[in-house]
Coordinates of C-alpha atoms and ligand atoms in Angstrom, one line a residue:
X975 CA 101.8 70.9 113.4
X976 CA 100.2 72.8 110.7
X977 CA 98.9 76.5 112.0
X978 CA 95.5 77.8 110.7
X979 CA 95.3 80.2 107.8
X980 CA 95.2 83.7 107.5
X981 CA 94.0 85.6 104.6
X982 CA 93.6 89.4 104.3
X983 CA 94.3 91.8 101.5
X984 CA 93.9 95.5 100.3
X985 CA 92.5 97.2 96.9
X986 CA 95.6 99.1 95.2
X987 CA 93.4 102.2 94.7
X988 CA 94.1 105.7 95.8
X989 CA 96.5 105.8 98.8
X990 CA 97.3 103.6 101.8
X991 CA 96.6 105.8 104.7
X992 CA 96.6 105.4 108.6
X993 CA 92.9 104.0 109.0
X994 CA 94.3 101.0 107.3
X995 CA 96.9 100.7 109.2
X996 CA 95.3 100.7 112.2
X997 CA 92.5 99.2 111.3
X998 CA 93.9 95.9 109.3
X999 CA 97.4 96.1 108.8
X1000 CA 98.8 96.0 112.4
X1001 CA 96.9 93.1 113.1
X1002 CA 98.5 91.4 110.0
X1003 CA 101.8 92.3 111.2
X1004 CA 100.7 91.0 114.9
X1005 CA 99.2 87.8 113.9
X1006 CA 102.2 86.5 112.2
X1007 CA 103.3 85.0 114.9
X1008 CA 100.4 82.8 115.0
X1009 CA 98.9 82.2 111.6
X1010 CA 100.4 81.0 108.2
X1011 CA 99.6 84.2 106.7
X1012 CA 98.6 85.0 103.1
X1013 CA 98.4 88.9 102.4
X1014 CA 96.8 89.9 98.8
X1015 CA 97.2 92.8 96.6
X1016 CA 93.4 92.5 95.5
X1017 CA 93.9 94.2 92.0
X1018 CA 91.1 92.4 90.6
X1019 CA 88.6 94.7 93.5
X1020 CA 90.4 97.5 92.4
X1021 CA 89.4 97.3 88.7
X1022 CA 85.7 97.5 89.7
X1023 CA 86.6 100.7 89.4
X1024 CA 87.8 102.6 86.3
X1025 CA 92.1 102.5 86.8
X1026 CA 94.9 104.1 84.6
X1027 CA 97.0 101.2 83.5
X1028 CA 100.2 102.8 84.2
X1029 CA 99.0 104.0 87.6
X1030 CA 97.2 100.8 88.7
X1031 CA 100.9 99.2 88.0
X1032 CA 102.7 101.6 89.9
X1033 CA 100.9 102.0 92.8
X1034 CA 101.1 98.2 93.1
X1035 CA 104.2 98.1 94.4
X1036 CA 104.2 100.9 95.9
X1037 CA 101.3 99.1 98.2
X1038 CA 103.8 96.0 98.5
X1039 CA 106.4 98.0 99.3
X1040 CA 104.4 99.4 102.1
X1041 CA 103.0 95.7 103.1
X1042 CA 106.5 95.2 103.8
X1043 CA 107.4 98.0 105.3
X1044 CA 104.9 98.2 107.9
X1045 CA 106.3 95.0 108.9
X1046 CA 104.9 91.7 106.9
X1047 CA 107.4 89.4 106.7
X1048 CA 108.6 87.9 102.8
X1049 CA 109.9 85.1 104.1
X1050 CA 107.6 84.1 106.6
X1051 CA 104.3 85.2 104.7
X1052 CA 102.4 84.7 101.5
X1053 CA 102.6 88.4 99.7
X1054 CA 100.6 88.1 96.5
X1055 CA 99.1 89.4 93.0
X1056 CA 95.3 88.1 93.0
X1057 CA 95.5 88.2 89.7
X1058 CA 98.6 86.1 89.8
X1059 CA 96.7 83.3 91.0
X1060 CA 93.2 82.5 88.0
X1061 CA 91.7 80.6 91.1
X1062 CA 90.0 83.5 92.5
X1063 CA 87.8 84.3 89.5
X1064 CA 87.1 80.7 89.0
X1065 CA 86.0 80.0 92.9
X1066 CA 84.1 82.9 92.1
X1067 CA 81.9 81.5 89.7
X1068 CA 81.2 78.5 91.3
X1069 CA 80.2 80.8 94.3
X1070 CA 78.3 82.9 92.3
X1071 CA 76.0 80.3 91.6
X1072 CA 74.8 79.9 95.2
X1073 CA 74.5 83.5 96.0
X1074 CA 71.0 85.3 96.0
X1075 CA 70.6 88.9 94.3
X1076 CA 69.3 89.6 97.4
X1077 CA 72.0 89.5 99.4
X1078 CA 74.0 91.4 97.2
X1079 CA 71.9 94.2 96.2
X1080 CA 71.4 94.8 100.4
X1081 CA 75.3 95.3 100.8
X1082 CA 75.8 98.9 102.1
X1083 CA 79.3 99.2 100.2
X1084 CA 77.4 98.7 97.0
X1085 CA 74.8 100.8 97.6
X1086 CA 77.7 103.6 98.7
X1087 CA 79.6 102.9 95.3
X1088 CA 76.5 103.2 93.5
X1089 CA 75.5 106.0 94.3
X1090 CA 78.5 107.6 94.3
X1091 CA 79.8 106.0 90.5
X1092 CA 76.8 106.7 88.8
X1093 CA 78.6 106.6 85.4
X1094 CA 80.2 103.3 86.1
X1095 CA 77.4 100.9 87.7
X1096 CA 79.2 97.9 86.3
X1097 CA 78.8 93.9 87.3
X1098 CA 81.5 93.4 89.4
X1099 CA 80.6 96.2 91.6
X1100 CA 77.5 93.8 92.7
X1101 CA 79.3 90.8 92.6
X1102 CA 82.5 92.3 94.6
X1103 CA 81.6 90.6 97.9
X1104 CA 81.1 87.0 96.1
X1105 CA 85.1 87.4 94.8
X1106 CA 85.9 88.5 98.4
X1107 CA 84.7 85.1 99.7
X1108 CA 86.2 83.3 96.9
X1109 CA 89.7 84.7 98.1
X1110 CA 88.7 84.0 101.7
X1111 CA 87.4 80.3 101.5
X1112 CA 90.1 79.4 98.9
X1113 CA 92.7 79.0 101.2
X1114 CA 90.6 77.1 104.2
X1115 CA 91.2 80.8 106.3
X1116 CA 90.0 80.9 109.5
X1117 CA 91.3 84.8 110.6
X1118 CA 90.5 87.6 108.4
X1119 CA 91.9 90.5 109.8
X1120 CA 90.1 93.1 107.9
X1121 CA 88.5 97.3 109.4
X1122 CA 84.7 97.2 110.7
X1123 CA 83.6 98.6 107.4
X1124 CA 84.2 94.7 105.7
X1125 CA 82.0 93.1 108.5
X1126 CA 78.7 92.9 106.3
X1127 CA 81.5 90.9 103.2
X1128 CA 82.4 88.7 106.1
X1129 CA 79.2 87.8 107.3
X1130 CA 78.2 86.9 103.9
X1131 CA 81.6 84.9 103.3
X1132 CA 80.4 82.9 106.6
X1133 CA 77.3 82.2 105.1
X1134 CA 78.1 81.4 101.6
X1135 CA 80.4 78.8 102.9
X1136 CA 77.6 77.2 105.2
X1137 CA 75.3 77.1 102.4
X1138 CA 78.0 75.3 100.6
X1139 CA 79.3 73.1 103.5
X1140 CA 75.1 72.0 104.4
X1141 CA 75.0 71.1 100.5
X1142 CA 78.3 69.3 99.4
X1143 CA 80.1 68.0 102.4
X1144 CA 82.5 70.2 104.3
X1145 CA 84.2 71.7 101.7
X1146 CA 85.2 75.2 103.4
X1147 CA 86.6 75.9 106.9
X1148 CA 84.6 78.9 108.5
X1149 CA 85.9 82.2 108.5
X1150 CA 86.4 84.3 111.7
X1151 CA 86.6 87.8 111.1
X1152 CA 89.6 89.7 113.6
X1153 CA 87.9 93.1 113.7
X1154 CA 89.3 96.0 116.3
X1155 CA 86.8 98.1 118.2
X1156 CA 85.8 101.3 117.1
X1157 CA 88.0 102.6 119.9
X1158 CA 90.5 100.6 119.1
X1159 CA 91.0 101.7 115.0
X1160 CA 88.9 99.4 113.8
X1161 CA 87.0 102.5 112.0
X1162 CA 89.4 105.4 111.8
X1163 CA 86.9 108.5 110.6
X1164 CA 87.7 111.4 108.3
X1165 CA 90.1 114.3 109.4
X1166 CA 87.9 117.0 107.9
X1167 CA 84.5 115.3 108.2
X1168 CA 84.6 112.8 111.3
X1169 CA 81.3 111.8 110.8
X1170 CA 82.2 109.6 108.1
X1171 CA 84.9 107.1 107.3
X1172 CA 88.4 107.8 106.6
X1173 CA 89.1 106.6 102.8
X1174 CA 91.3 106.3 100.8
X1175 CA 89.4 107.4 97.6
X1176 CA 88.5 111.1 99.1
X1177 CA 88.8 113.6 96.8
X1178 CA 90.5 115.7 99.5
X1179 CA 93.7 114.7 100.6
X1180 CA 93.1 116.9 103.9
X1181 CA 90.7 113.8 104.9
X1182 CA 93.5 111.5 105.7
X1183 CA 96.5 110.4 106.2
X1184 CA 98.8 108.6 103.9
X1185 CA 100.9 106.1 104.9
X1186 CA 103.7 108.3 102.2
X1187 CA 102.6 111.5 103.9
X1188 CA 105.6 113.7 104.8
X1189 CA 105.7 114.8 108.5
X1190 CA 105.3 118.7 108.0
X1191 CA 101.8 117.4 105.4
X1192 CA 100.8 115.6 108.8
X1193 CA 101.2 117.8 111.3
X1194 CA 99.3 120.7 108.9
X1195 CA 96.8 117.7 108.3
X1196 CA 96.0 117.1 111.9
X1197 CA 95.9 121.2 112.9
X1198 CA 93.4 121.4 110.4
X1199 CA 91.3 118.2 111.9
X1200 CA 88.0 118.9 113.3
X1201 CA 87.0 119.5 116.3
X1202 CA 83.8 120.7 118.5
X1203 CA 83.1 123.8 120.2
X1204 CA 83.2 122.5 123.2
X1205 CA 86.9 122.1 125.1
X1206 CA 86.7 118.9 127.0
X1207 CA 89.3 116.5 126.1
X1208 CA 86.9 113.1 126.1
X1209 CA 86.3 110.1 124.1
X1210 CA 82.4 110.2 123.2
X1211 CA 81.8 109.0 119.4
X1212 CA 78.2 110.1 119.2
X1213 CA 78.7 113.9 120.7
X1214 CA 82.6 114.5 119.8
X1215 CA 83.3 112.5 116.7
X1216 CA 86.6 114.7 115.7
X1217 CA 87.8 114.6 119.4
X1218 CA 87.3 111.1 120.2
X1219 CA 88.8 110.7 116.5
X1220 CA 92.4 112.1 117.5
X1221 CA 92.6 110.2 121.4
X1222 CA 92.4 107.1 118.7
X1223 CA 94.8 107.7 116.5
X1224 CA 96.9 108.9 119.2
X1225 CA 96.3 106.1 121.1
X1226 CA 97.0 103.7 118.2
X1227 CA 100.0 105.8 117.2
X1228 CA 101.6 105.6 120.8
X1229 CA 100.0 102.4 122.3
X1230 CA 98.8 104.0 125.7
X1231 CA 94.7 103.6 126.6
X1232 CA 92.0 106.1 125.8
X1233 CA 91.5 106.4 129.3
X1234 CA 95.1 106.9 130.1
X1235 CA 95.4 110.0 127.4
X1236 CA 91.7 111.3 128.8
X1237 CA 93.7 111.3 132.3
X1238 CA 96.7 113.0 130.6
X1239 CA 95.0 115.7 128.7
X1240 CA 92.7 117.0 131.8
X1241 CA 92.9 120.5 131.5
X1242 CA 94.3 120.9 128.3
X1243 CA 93.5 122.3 124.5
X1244 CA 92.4 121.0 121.7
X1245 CA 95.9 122.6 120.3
X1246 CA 97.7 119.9 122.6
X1247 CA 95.8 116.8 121.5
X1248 CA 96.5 117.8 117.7
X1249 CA 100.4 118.7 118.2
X1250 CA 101.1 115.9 120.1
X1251 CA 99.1 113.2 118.0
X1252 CA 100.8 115.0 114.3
X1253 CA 104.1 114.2 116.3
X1254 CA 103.2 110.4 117.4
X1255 CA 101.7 109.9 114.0
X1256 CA 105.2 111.1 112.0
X1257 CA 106.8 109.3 114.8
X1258 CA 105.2 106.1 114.1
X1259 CA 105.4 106.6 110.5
X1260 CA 108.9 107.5 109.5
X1261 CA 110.3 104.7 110.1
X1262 CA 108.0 102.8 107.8
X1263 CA 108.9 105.6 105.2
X1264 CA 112.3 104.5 105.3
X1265 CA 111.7 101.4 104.9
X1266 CA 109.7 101.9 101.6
X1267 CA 111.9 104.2 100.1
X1268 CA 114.4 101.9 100.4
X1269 CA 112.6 98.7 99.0
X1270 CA 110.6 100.1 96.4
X1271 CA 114.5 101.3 94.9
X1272 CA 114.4 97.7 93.8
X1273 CA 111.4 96.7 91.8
X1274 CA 113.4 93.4 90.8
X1275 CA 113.2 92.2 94.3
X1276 CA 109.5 93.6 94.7
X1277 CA 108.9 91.0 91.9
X1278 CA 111.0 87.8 92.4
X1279 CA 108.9 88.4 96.0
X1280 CA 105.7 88.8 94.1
X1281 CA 106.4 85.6 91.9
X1282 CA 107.4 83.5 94.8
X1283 CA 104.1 84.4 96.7
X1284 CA 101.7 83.6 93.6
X1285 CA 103.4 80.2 93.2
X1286 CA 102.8 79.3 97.0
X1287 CA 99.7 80.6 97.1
X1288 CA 98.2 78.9 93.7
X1289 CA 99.6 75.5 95.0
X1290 CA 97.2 76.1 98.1
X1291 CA 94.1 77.2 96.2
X1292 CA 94.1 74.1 93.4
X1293 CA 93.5 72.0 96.6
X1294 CA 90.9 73.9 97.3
X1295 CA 89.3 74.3 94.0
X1296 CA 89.3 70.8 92.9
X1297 CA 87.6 69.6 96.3
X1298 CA 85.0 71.6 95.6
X1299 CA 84.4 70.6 91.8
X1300 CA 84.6 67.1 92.2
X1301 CA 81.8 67.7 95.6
X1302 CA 79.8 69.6 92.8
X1303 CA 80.0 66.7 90.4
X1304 CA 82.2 68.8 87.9
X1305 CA 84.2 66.5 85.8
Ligands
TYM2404 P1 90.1 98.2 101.4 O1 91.1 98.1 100.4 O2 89.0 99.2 101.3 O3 90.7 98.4 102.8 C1 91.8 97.6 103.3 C2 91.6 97.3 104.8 O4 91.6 98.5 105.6 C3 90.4 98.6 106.4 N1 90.0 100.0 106.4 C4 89.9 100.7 107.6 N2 90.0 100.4 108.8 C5 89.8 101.3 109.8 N3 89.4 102.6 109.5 C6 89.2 103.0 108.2 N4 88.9 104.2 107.9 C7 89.5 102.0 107.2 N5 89.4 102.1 105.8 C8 89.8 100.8 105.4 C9 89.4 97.7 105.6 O5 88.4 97.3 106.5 C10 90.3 96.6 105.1 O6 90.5 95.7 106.1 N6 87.1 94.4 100.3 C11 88.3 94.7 101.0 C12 89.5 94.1 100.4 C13 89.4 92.6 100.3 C14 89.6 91.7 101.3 C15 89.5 90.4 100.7 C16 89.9 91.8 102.7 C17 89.2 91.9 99.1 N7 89.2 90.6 99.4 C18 89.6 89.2 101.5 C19 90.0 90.6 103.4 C20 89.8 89.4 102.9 C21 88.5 96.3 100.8 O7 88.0 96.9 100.0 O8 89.4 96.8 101.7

């Protein structure tokens, strides 16, 4: 029997870090088992931003490298180029067409990006969230795996396709959105700053934690992390943001509860909490470092895999694509 769909992907811009692997990827890698998965290197977000050719290239692979090496599976799951596959941009259009200004203008990440690239307030910065369905509904997905910061995009995905299901027929399968809880990574905050998100787009690198960090960068990285003044050892979001900040990581890093580390850390410093999560973070991570240094060696491979996804991938989205122009009366 055929299994549902599974779509999620990631903008190759600045550098993978561990908010989204806890927050997305490790549910990709999880929900393999039970999904036909298709996992996206969404170059076409990543250019609503100014890139550097060269770099945008690069750091491709490096991301599929690292898809890879955190555990998604080649030969069991769809790793693709959007741009490989011209379907996006044309679902997009047709989208396009049945979504309100409104809606868009109201999105917090383009009012974030906005203000932030005054210099660069460009059209596909407003219609980002309408391409984001596109890749969603083009495959009839019904899990997107994706960090609490994408929940408004999802929402609107949901309703887009409604709109479209109550006026042509059932055209698109509804999208549930797999979101963790705050608690558990599904919004990893800044090292520095825990008030706001971790991204990877900061201008200082002390804010996170890339995937590609070397263990001494991590364990000065989390030393430096913020704290409070107080010295309990307790997750509270709201009063300790940098404390309840670490027990997450360090409870994503290691697997054990919140509760369980609360228990374990009765009595003890700050100083513990940020040694012992560095030292489950490097843990966690090196083996995924050796894994990418190892794969992106061989850029051939990297592409025969990238090939192979975009031709399973398009074959699933011209289904979907011409259902939905002949229910719209294209010819
Ligand atoms: P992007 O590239 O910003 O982030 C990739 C994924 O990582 C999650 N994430 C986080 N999770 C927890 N804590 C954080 N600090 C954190 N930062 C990022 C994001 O929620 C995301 O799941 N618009 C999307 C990319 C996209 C997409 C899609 C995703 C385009 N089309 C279709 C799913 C389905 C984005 O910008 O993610």
């Amino acid at each position: 029997m055929a299994r549902d769909i599974l779509f999620s992907g990631i903008q190759p811009s600045g550098q993978l870090n561990i908010g989204h692997y806890l927050g997305a990827m490790k549910n990709w890698v999880r929900l393999q088992q039970d999904f036909d998965c298709l996992f996206s290197l969404v170059n076409l977000h990543a250019i609503t931003q100014r890139q550097e050719p060269a770099e945008l290239k690069k750091r491709s692979l490096d991301f599929v490298a690292l898809y890879i090496a955190c555990g998604i599976k080649p030969e069991q799951s769809v790793i693709f180029t959007q741009s490989d596959v011209p379907e996006h941009s044309e679902l997009m259009w047709l989208l396009s067409c049945h979504t309100y200004m409104g809606e868009l203008e109201r999105m917090t990440q383009f009012k974030d990006k906005t203000a932030k690239n005054t210099d660069n307030i460009n059209l596909g910065l407003l219609a980002y969230p309408v391409l984001m369905a596109a890749d969603i509904l083009l495959y009839q997905t019904k899990a997107v795996p994706v960090g609490n910061d994408q929940k408004q995009h999802l929402e609107l995905t949901r309703d887009l396709a409604t709109r479209m299901n109550n006026r042509y027929g059932d055209i698109f399968t509804l999208p549930e959105p797999y979101i963790p809880s705050v608690e558990a990574g599904g919004r990893i905050m800044s090292l520095l700053e825990p008030e706001k998100k971790m991204s990877k787009s900061d201008e200082n690198a002390g804010n996170y934690i890339a995937l590609l960090d070397s263990p001494d960068v991590i364990r000065k990285k989390l030393k430096k992390a913020v704290t409070d003044t107080d010295s309990e050892i307790r997750y509270d979001r709201e009063h300790k943001a940098g404390v309840s900040n670490l027990l997450t990581l360090l409870s994503g890093a290691t697997g054990k509860s919140i509760s369980t580390l609360e228990a374990d850390y009765v009595g003890k410093g700050y100083g513990h909490l940020k040694v012992d999560t560095g030292e489950a973070i490097v843990a966690l991570l090196e083996p995924i470092q050796t894994e990418f240094a190892r794969l992106r060696n061989d850029e051939t491979e990297l592409n025969v895999i990238l090939k192979s996804g975009a031709d399973k991938a398009r074959a699933q989205a011209r289904n979907t694509l011409e259902k939905v122009k002949t229910a719209m009366g294209l010819l």
